[in-house]
CSV table of C-alpha atoms in Angstrom, one decimal:
chain,number,residue,atom,x,y,z
A,241,MET,CA,-70.3,71.4,-89.4
A,242,GLY,CA,-67.7,71.7,-92.2
A,243,PRO,CA,-68.4,71.8,-95.9
A,244,ASP,CA,-70.6,69.1,-97.4
A,245,ASP,CA,-68.9,65.7,-97.6
A,246,VAL,CA,-71.9,63.5,-98.4
A,247,GLY,CA,-69.8,60.6,-99.6
A,248,GLY,CA,-67.7,60.7,-96.4
A,249,TRP,CA,-70.8,61.0,-94.2
A,250,VAL,CA,-72.5,58.0,-96.0
A,251,ALA,CA,-69.4,55.8,-95.5
A,252,ALA,CA,-69.0,56.8,-91.9
A,253,ALA,CA,-72.6,56.4,-91.0
A,254,ALA,CA,-72.6,52.9,-92.7
A,255,ASN,CA,-69.9,52.1,-90.2
A,256,GLY,CA,-71.9,53.3,-87.3
A,257,ASP,CA,-70.7,56.9,-86.9
A,258,LYS,CA,-73.6,58.8,-85.4
A,259,SER,CA,-72.1,62.3,-86.0
A,260,ALA,CA,-72.0,61.5,-89.7
A,261,TRP,CA,-75.6,60.5,-89.5
A,262,ASN,CA,-76.4,63.7,-87.8
A,263,ALA,CA,-74.7,65.6,-90.6
A,264,LEU,CA,-76.7,63.8,-93.2
A,265,VAL,CA,-80.0,64.5,-91.4
A,266,ALA,CA,-79.0,68.2,-91.0
A,267,ARG,CA,-78.1,68.5,-94.7
A,268,PHE,CA,-81.1,66.8,-96.2
A,269,ASP,CA,-84.1,66.9,-93.9
A,270,GLY,CA,-85.1,70.3,-95.3
A,271,LEU,CA,-85.7,68.5,-98.6
A,272,VAL,CA,-87.5,65.5,-97.0
A,273,TRP,CA,-89.8,67.7,-95.1
A,274,ALA,CA,-90.6,69.9,-98.1
A,275,VAL,CA,-91.5,66.8,-100.1
A,276,VAL,CA,-93.7,65.5,-97.3
A,277,ARG,CA,-95.5,68.9,-96.9
A,278,ALA,CA,-95.9,69.3,-100.6
A,279,HIS,CA,-98.0,66.2,-100.6
A,280,ARG,CA,-100.5,67.8,-98.2
A,281,LEU,CA,-100.4,65.3,-95.4
A,282,GLU,CA,-101.9,66.2,-92.1
A,283,ALA,CA,-99.4,66.6,-89.2
A,284,ALA,CA,-99.3,63.1,-87.8
A,285,ASP,CA,-99.0,61.5,-91.2
A,286,ALA,CA,-96.3,64.0,-92.3
A,287,GLU,CA,-94.3,63.1,-89.2
A,288,ASP,CA,-94.7,59.4,-89.8
A,289,VAL,CA,-93.6,59.7,-93.5
A,290,TYR,CA,-90.6,61.9,-92.5
A,291,GLN,CA,-89.5,59.3,-89.9
A,292,THR,CA,-90.1,56.3,-92.2
A,293,THR,CA,-88.0,57.9,-95.0
A,294,TRP,CA,-85.0,58.5,-92.7
A,295,LEU,CA,-85.3,55.1,-91.0
A,296,ARG,CA,-85.4,53.4,-94.4
A,297,LEU,CA,-82.2,55.3,-95.3
A,298,MET,CA,-80.7,54.2,-92.0
A,299,GLU,CA,-81.1,50.5,-92.8
A,300,HIS,CA,-80.1,50.9,-96.5
A,301,ILE,CA,-77.1,53.2,-96.0
A,302,GLY,CA,-74.6,50.5,-96.4
A,303,GLN,CA,-76.0,49.9,-99.9
A,304,ILE,CA,-75.8,53.4,-101.2
A,305,ARG,CA,-73.2,53.1,-104.0
A,306,ASP,CA,-73.4,56.7,-105.3
A,307,PRO,CA,-73.6,59.5,-102.7
A,308,GLY,CA,-74.5,61.9,-105.5
A,309,ARG,CA,-77.9,60.1,-105.8
A,310,LEU,CA,-78.7,60.2,-102.1
A,311,ALA,CA,-80.8,63.3,-102.3
A,312,GLY,CA,-82.8,61.8,-105.2
A,313,TRP,CA,-83.2,58.6,-103.2
A,314,LEU,CA,-84.6,60.5,-100.2
A,315,ALA,CA,-86.9,62.6,-102.4
A,316,THR,CA,-88.3,59.5,-104.2
A,317,THR,CA,-88.7,57.5,-101.0
A,318,ALA,CA,-90.5,60.4,-99.3
A,319,ARG,CA,-92.8,60.8,-102.2
A,320,HIS,CA,-93.6,57.1,-102.4
A,321,GLU,CA,-94.4,57.0,-98.7
A,322,ALA,CA,-96.3,60.2,-98.8
A,323,LEU,CA,-98.6,58.9,-101.6
A,324,LYS,CA,-99.2,55.7,-99.7
A,325,ALA,CA,-100.1,57.7,-96.6
A,326,TRP,CA,-102.3,60.0,-98.6
A,327,ARG,CA,-104.2,57.2,-100.2
A,328,ALA,CA,-104.7,55.4,-96.9
A,329,ARG,CA,-106.0,58.6,-95.4
A,330,GLN,CA,-108.4,59.1,-98.3
A,331,ARG,CA,-109.9,55.7,-97.7
A,332,ALA,CA,-110.3,56.5,-94.0
A,333,ALA,CA,-111.6,60.0,-94.4
A,334,PRO,CA,-113.3,61.4,-97.6
A,335,VAL,CA,-111.7,64.3,-99.4
A,336,SER,CA,-114.3,66.7,-98.1
A,337,ASP,CA,-113.1,66.3,-94.6
A,338,LEU,CA,-109.7,67.5,-95.5
A,339,ASP,CA,-108.8,71.0,-96.4
A,340,LEU,CA,-106.4,70.0,-99.1
A,341,LEU,CA,-107.1,72.9,-101.4
A,342,GLY,CA,-107.9,75.6,-98.9
A,343,GLY,CA,-106.3,79.0,-99.1
A,344,ASP,CA,-105.5,79.2,-95.4
A,345,VAL,CA,-102.2,78.6,-93.7
A,346,GLN,CA,-102.1,75.2,-92.2
A,347,GLU,CA,-103.1,75.3,-88.6
A,348,ASP,CA,-100.9,73.0,-86.5
A,349,SER,CA,-99.7,74.0,-83.1
A,350,ALA,CA,-96.0,74.5,-83.8
A,351,GLU,CA,-96.8,77.1,-86.5
A,352,THR,CA,-99.3,78.8,-84.3
A,353,GLN,CA,-96.8,79.1,-81.5
A,354,VAL,CA,-94.2,80.6,-83.8
A,355,LEU,CA,-96.7,83.1,-85.2
A,356,ALA,CA,-97.9,84.1,-81.8
A,357,ALA,CA,-94.3,84.8,-80.7
A,358,GLU,CA,-93.5,86.8,-83.8
A,359,ALA,CA,-96.8,88.4,-84.3
A,360,ALA,CA,-95.4,91.9,-84.1
A,361,ALA,CA,-92.6,91.2,-86.5
A,362,GLU,CA,-93.2,92.7,-89.9
A,363,HIS,CA,-91.3,90.0,-91.7
A,364,ALA,CA,-93.3,87.2,-90.1
A,365,SER,CA,-96.5,89.1,-91.1
A,366,ARG,CA,-95.3,89.3,-94.7
A,367,ALA,CA,-94.2,85.7,-94.7
A,368,ARG,CA,-97.7,84.7,-93.6
A,369,ARG,CA,-99.3,86.7,-96.4
A,370,LEU,CA,-96.8,85.3,-98.9
A,371,TRP,CA,-97.7,81.8,-97.7
A,372,SER,CA,-101.4,82.5,-98.1
A,373,ALA,CA,-100.8,83.8,-101.6
A,374,MET,CA,-99.0,80.5,-102.4
A,375,ASN,CA,-101.8,78.5,-100.9
A,376,SER,CA,-104.3,80.2,-103.2
A,377,LEU,CA,-102.5,78.8,-106.3
A,378,SER,CA,-103.3,75.6,-108.2
A,379,GLU,CA,-102.4,72.3,-106.5
A,380,ARG,CA,-99.6,71.8,-109.0
A,381,CYS,CA,-98.1,75.1,-108.3
A,382,GLN,CA,-98.4,74.7,-104.6
A,383,GLN,CA,-96.6,71.4,-104.7
A,384,LEU,CA,-93.8,72.7,-106.9
A,385,LEU,CA,-93.2,75.9,-104.9
A,386,ARG,CA,-93.3,74.0,-101.6
A,387,VAL,CA,-90.5,71.7,-102.8
A,388,LEU,CA,-88.5,74.6,-104.4
A,389,ALA,CA,-88.7,76.3,-101.0
A,390,ALA,CA,-86.7,73.5,-99.4
A,391,ASP,CA,-83.5,74.5,-97.7
A,392,PRO,CA,-80.9,74.2,-99.2
A,393,PRO,CA,-82.4,74.8,-102.7
A,394,PRO,CA,-83.1,71.5,-104.4
A,395,SER,CA,-81.7,70.6,-107.8
A,396,TYR,CA,-84.1,70.0,-110.6
A,397,ALA,CA,-83.2,66.3,-110.4
A,398,GLU,CA,-84.4,66.3,-106.8
A,399,VAL,CA,-87.5,68.2,-107.6
A,400,ALA,CA,-88.3,65.7,-110.4
A,401,ALA,CA,-87.9,62.8,-108.0
A,402,ALA,CA,-89.9,64.6,-105.3
A,403,LEU,CA,-93.0,65.2,-107.5
A,404,GLY,CA,-92.8,62.6,-110.3
A,405,MET,CA,-92.2,65.4,-112.9
A,406,ALA,CA,-90.1,65.3,-116.0
A,407,ILE,CA,-87.0,67.4,-115.4
A,408,GLY,CA,-87.5,69.4,-118.6
A,409,SER,CA,-90.9,70.6,-117.5
A,410,ILE,CA,-89.6,72.0,-114.1
A,411,GLY,CA,-88.1,75.3,-115.5
A,412,PRO,CA,-91.2,76.4,-117.5
A,413,THR,CA,-93.6,75.3,-114.7
A,414,ARG,CA,-91.5,77.1,-112.1
A,415,ALA,CA,-91.5,80.3,-114.1
A,416,ARG,CA,-95.2,80.1,-114.7
A,417,CYS,CA,-96.0,79.4,-111.0
A,418,LEU,CA,-93.8,82.2,-109.8
A,419,GLU,CA,-95.6,84.6,-112.1
A,420,ARG,CA,-98.9,83.4,-110.8
A,421,LEU,CA,-97.6,83.9,-107.3
A,422,ARG,CA,-96.8,87.5,-108.1
A,423,SER,CA,-100.3,88.0,-109.4
A,424,ALA,CA,-101.7,86.5,-106.3
A,425,MET,CA,-99.5,88.7,-104.2
A,426,THR,CA,-100.5,91.8,-106.1
A,427,ALA,CA,-104.2,90.9,-105.7
A,428,ALA,CA,-103.7,90.5,-102.0
A,429,GLY,CA,-101.8,93.8,-101.7
A,430,VAL,CA,-98.4,92.3,-101.0
A,431,SER,CA,-95.6,94.1,-102.7
A,432,ALA,CA,-92.9,92.2,-104.7
A,433,PRO,CA,-89.6,91.6,-102.9
B,262,MET,CA,-90.5,88.8,-119.1
B,263,THR,CA,-89.3,88.7,-115.6
B,264,ALA,CA,-85.6,88.6,-115.0
B,265,PRO,CA,-84.3,85.3,-113.6
B,266,ASP,CA,-82.9,87.2,-110.6
B,267,ASP,CA,-86.5,88.3,-109.8
B,268,ASP,CA,-87.5,84.6,-109.8
B,269,LEU,CA,-84.6,83.7,-107.6
B,270,ALA,CA,-85.4,86.5,-105.2
B,271,LEU,CA,-89.1,85.4,-104.9
B,272,GLU,CA,-88.1,81.8,-104.4
B,273,ALA,CA,-85.6,82.9,-101.7
B,274,GLU,CA,-88.4,84.8,-99.9
B,275,LEU,CA,-90.6,81.7,-100.1
B,276,ARG,CA,-87.8,79.6,-98.6
B,277,ALA,CA,-87.5,82.2,-95.8
B,278,ALA,CA,-91.2,82.1,-95.2
B,279,ALA,CA,-91.2,78.2,-95.1
B,280,ALA,CA,-88.5,78.4,-92.4
B,281,ILE,CA,-90.8,80.6,-90.3
B,282,ILE,CA,-94.2,79.0,-91.0
B,283,ASP,CA,-93.4,75.4,-91.7
B,284,PRO,CA,-90.0,74.3,-90.5
B,285,VAL,CA,-89.0,70.7,-89.5
B,286,PRO,CA,-90.1,70.3,-85.9
B,287,PRO,CA,-86.9,70.1,-83.9
B,288,ARG,CA,-88.0,67.1,-81.8
B,289,LEU,CA,-88.9,65.3,-85.1
B,290,ARG,CA,-85.5,65.8,-86.5
B,291,GLN,CA,-84.0,64.7,-83.2
B,292,SER,CA,-86.1,61.5,-83.2
B,293,VAL,CA,-84.4,60.4,-86.4
B,294,VAL,CA,-81.0,61.4,-85.2
B,295,ASP,CA,-81.5,59.3,-82.0
B,296,ALA,CA,-83.0,56.4,-84.0
B,297,PHE,CA,-79.5,55.7,-85.2
B,298,ASP,CA,-78.9,54.1,-81.8
B,299,LEU,CA,-81.3,51.3,-82.9
B,300,ARG,CA,-79.2,50.3,-85.8
B,301,ARG,CA,-77.6,46.9,-85.8
B,302,LEU,CA,-74.6,46.6,-88.0
B,303,ASP,CA,-74.7,42.8,-88.1
B,304,ALA,CA,-78.3,42.6,-89.3
B,305,GLU,CA,-79.6,41.7,-92.7
B,306,LEU,CA,-82.7,43.5,-94.0
B,307,ALA,CA,-85.9,41.6,-94.8
B,308,GLU,CA,-87.8,43.5,-97.5
B,309,LEU,CA,-91.5,44.0,-97.5
B,310,VAL,CA,-92.7,41.6,-100.2
B,311,PHE,CA,-96.4,41.8,-99.6
B,312,ASP,CA,-98.6,44.6,-98.3
B,313,SER,CA,-102.4,44.0,-98.4
B,314,SER,CA,-103.1,47.8,-98.3
B,315,LEU,CA,-101.6,48.0,-101.8
B,316,GLU,CA,-103.9,45.3,-103.2
B,317,LEU,CA,-107.2,45.8,-105.1
B,318,ALA,CA,-109.4,44.9,-102.1
B,319,ALA,CA,-107.8,47.8,-100.2
B,320,LEU,CA,-108.9,50.2,-102.9
B,321,ARG,CA,-112.4,49.2,-102.3
B,322,GLY,CA,-112.0,50.0,-98.6
B,323,ASP,CA,-111.6,46.5,-97.2
B,324,GLN,CA,-109.0,47.8,-94.8
B,325,GLU,CA,-108.9,45.6,-91.8
B,326,PRO,CA,-106.6,43.9,-90.9
B,327,ARG,CA,-103.5,44.9,-92.9
B,328,LEU,CA,-101.2,42.0,-93.7
B,329,LEU,CA,-97.5,42.5,-94.2
B,330,THR,CA,-94.9,39.9,-95.3
B,331,PHE,CA,-91.2,40.4,-94.9
B,332,GLN,CA,-88.8,38.0,-96.4
B,333,LEU,CA,-85.1,37.3,-96.6
B,334,GLY,CA,-84.4,34.1,-98.4
B,335,GLY,CA,-86.0,31.3,-96.4
B,336,LEU,CA,-86.8,33.5,-93.4
B,337,VAL,CA,-90.2,35.0,-93.3
B,338,VAL,CA,-92.0,37.4,-90.9
B,339,GLU,CA,-95.7,37.8,-91.3
B,340,VAL,CA,-97.5,40.5,-89.5
B,341,GLU,CA,-101.2,41.5,-89.1
B,342,LEU,CA,-101.9,45.1,-88.1
B,343,SER,CA,-105.3,46.0,-86.7
B,344,GLY,CA,-106.9,48.9,-84.9
B,345,ALA,CA,-106.9,52.5,-85.9
B,346,ASP,CA,-104.7,55.5,-85.4
B,347,ARG,CA,-103.6,55.7,-81.8
B,348,ILE,CA,-104.6,52.2,-80.7
B,349,ARG,CA,-103.2,49.4,-82.8
B,350,ARG,CA,-102.4,45.7,-82.3
B,351,LEU,CA,-99.7,43.7,-84.0
B,352,VAL,CA,-100.0,40.0,-84.4
B,353,GLY,CA,-97.5,37.8,-86.3
B,354,HIS,CA,-95.4,34.7,-86.7
B,355,LEU,CA,-92.0,33.7,-87.8
B,356,VAL,CA,-91.1,31.0,-90.4
B,357,PRO,CA,-89.3,28.9,-89.5
B,358,THR,CA,-89.8,28.9,-85.7
B,359,GLY,CA,-86.9,29.2,-83.4
B,360,PRO,CA,-86.5,32.7,-81.9
B,361,GLN,CA,-88.0,33.0,-78.4
B,362,SER,CA,-88.3,36.7,-78.6
B,363,ILE,CA,-88.1,39.5,-81.1
B,364,GLU,CA,-87.4,43.2,-80.7
B,365,LEU,CA,-89.9,45.7,-81.6
B,366,ARG,CA,-88.2,48.9,-82.7
B,367,SER,CA,-89.7,52.3,-83.1
B,368,PRO,CA,-88.6,55.9,-82.9
B,369,GLN,CA,-89.6,55.7,-79.3
B,370,GLY,CA,-87.1,53.0,-78.6
B,371,ALA,CA,-86.9,49.2,-78.6
B,372,ARG,CA,-88.5,46.5,-76.5
B,373,ASP,CA,-88.7,42.7,-76.5
B,374,VAL,CA,-91.8,40.8,-77.5
B,375,PRO,CA,-92.0,37.1,-76.5
B,376,VAL,CA,-92.5,34.4,-79.2
B,377,ASP,CA,-94.2,31.1,-78.5
B,378,SER,CA,-93.1,27.7,-79.6
B,379,LEU,CA,-95.2,28.0,-82.8
B,380,GLY,CA,-93.4,31.2,-83.7
B,381,ARG,CA,-96.3,33.5,-82.9
B,382,PHE,CA,-96.3,36.8,-81.2
B,383,SER,CA,-98.6,39.7,-80.4
B,384,THR,CA,-98.2,43.2,-78.9
B,385,ASP,CA,-99.7,46.6,-78.8
B,386,LEU,CA,-98.2,49.1,-81.2
B,387,VAL,CA,-97.7,52.9,-80.9
B,388,PRO,CA,-98.4,55.0,-84.0
B,389,GLY,CA,-95.7,55.6,-86.5
B,390,PRO,CA,-93.0,53.5,-88.1
B,391,PHE,CA,-91.9,50.2,-86.7
B,392,SER,CA,-89.4,47.4,-87.5
B,393,LEU,CA,-88.8,44.0,-86.0
B,394,ALA,CA,-85.5,42.4,-85.2
B,395,CYS,CA,-85.5,38.6,-85.2
B,396,TRP,CA,-82.6,36.4,-84.1
B,397,TRP,CA,-82.5,33.2,-86.0
B,398,PRO,CA,-79.6,30.8,-85.4
B,399,SER,CA,-78.3,31.5,-88.9
B,400,GLN,CA,-79.0,35.2,-89.1
B,401,LEU,CA,-80.1,38.4,-87.4
B,402,VAL,CA,-82.9,39.8,-89.5
B,403,ILE,CA,-84.4,43.4,-89.4
B,404,THR,CA,-87.7,44.0,-91.2
B,405,ASP,CA,-87.7,47.1,-93.3
B,406,TRP,CA,-89.4,50.1,-91.7
B,407,VAL,CA,-93.1,50.5,-92.3
B,408,THR,CA,-95.6,53.1,-91.3
B,409,GLY,CA,-98.6,51.5,-89.8
């Protein structure tokens, strides 16, 4: 894949170019997934929301006027669908049945497979402890840090759309949450990078 | 005060951890890449104009069934979703009548569903997002994707 050409990819995909669509998915699905996961959906709901977000884009892509707003569109759509799914799940299963605020790494099979394969690797072990430290923070910090951990790094505009935050509050909240993460890491005996 | 570089370094380490612990499942990414094959360039989109799950009754827990209305001008697709999780049923009708079949689209693919002379149809539905393609004489209409 060459350098980013979001405008070119949008135009080409609108005309039916599948390789352009592939490029868009590769470029932005890190962000979409991070937004979905930040909203604490269980695995099946997370996958549904991820798919619905991309399928919505697929049908609306001919109407995207400003490619610069595409990331924000995706983040907003993912958040909207995630909230709907989360509310529907709350009605079906009370909060107490869902480990939304637990400190453990989420246990779905893909993650377990990766960890098993890399169990001996020190960096995977450290990653797991860093992740646990993140999951011990407040809900607000977990959400923000999960979105910030998207690849490639999201802009503050994208973070704002992803979490319904005011752009001006992101910088200070990020600094505060990273400091709290450092404290949690220290408490857990994980050294700073 | 922590240097900005330290914050960036910690964030980068979180990003690397996310890639190990919680990446996008490859088959999930592939499913949306492949879904592009479902796209019909000549179709117009019927937006979701009513969703009973967003109404007040739903907040009280009156869940079943879920009613959805899609509309494009004078063309309407009404759908009723029932069942839970893995076993769902979709029942609906078209206004006006006319099409003798519609196409049920999902990340798993597309298949035809027959429509009777009164515009009614029913089918089982797999979990996940779905969309209906309806061929009226005037217009091919696609309903906007919805997660059941």
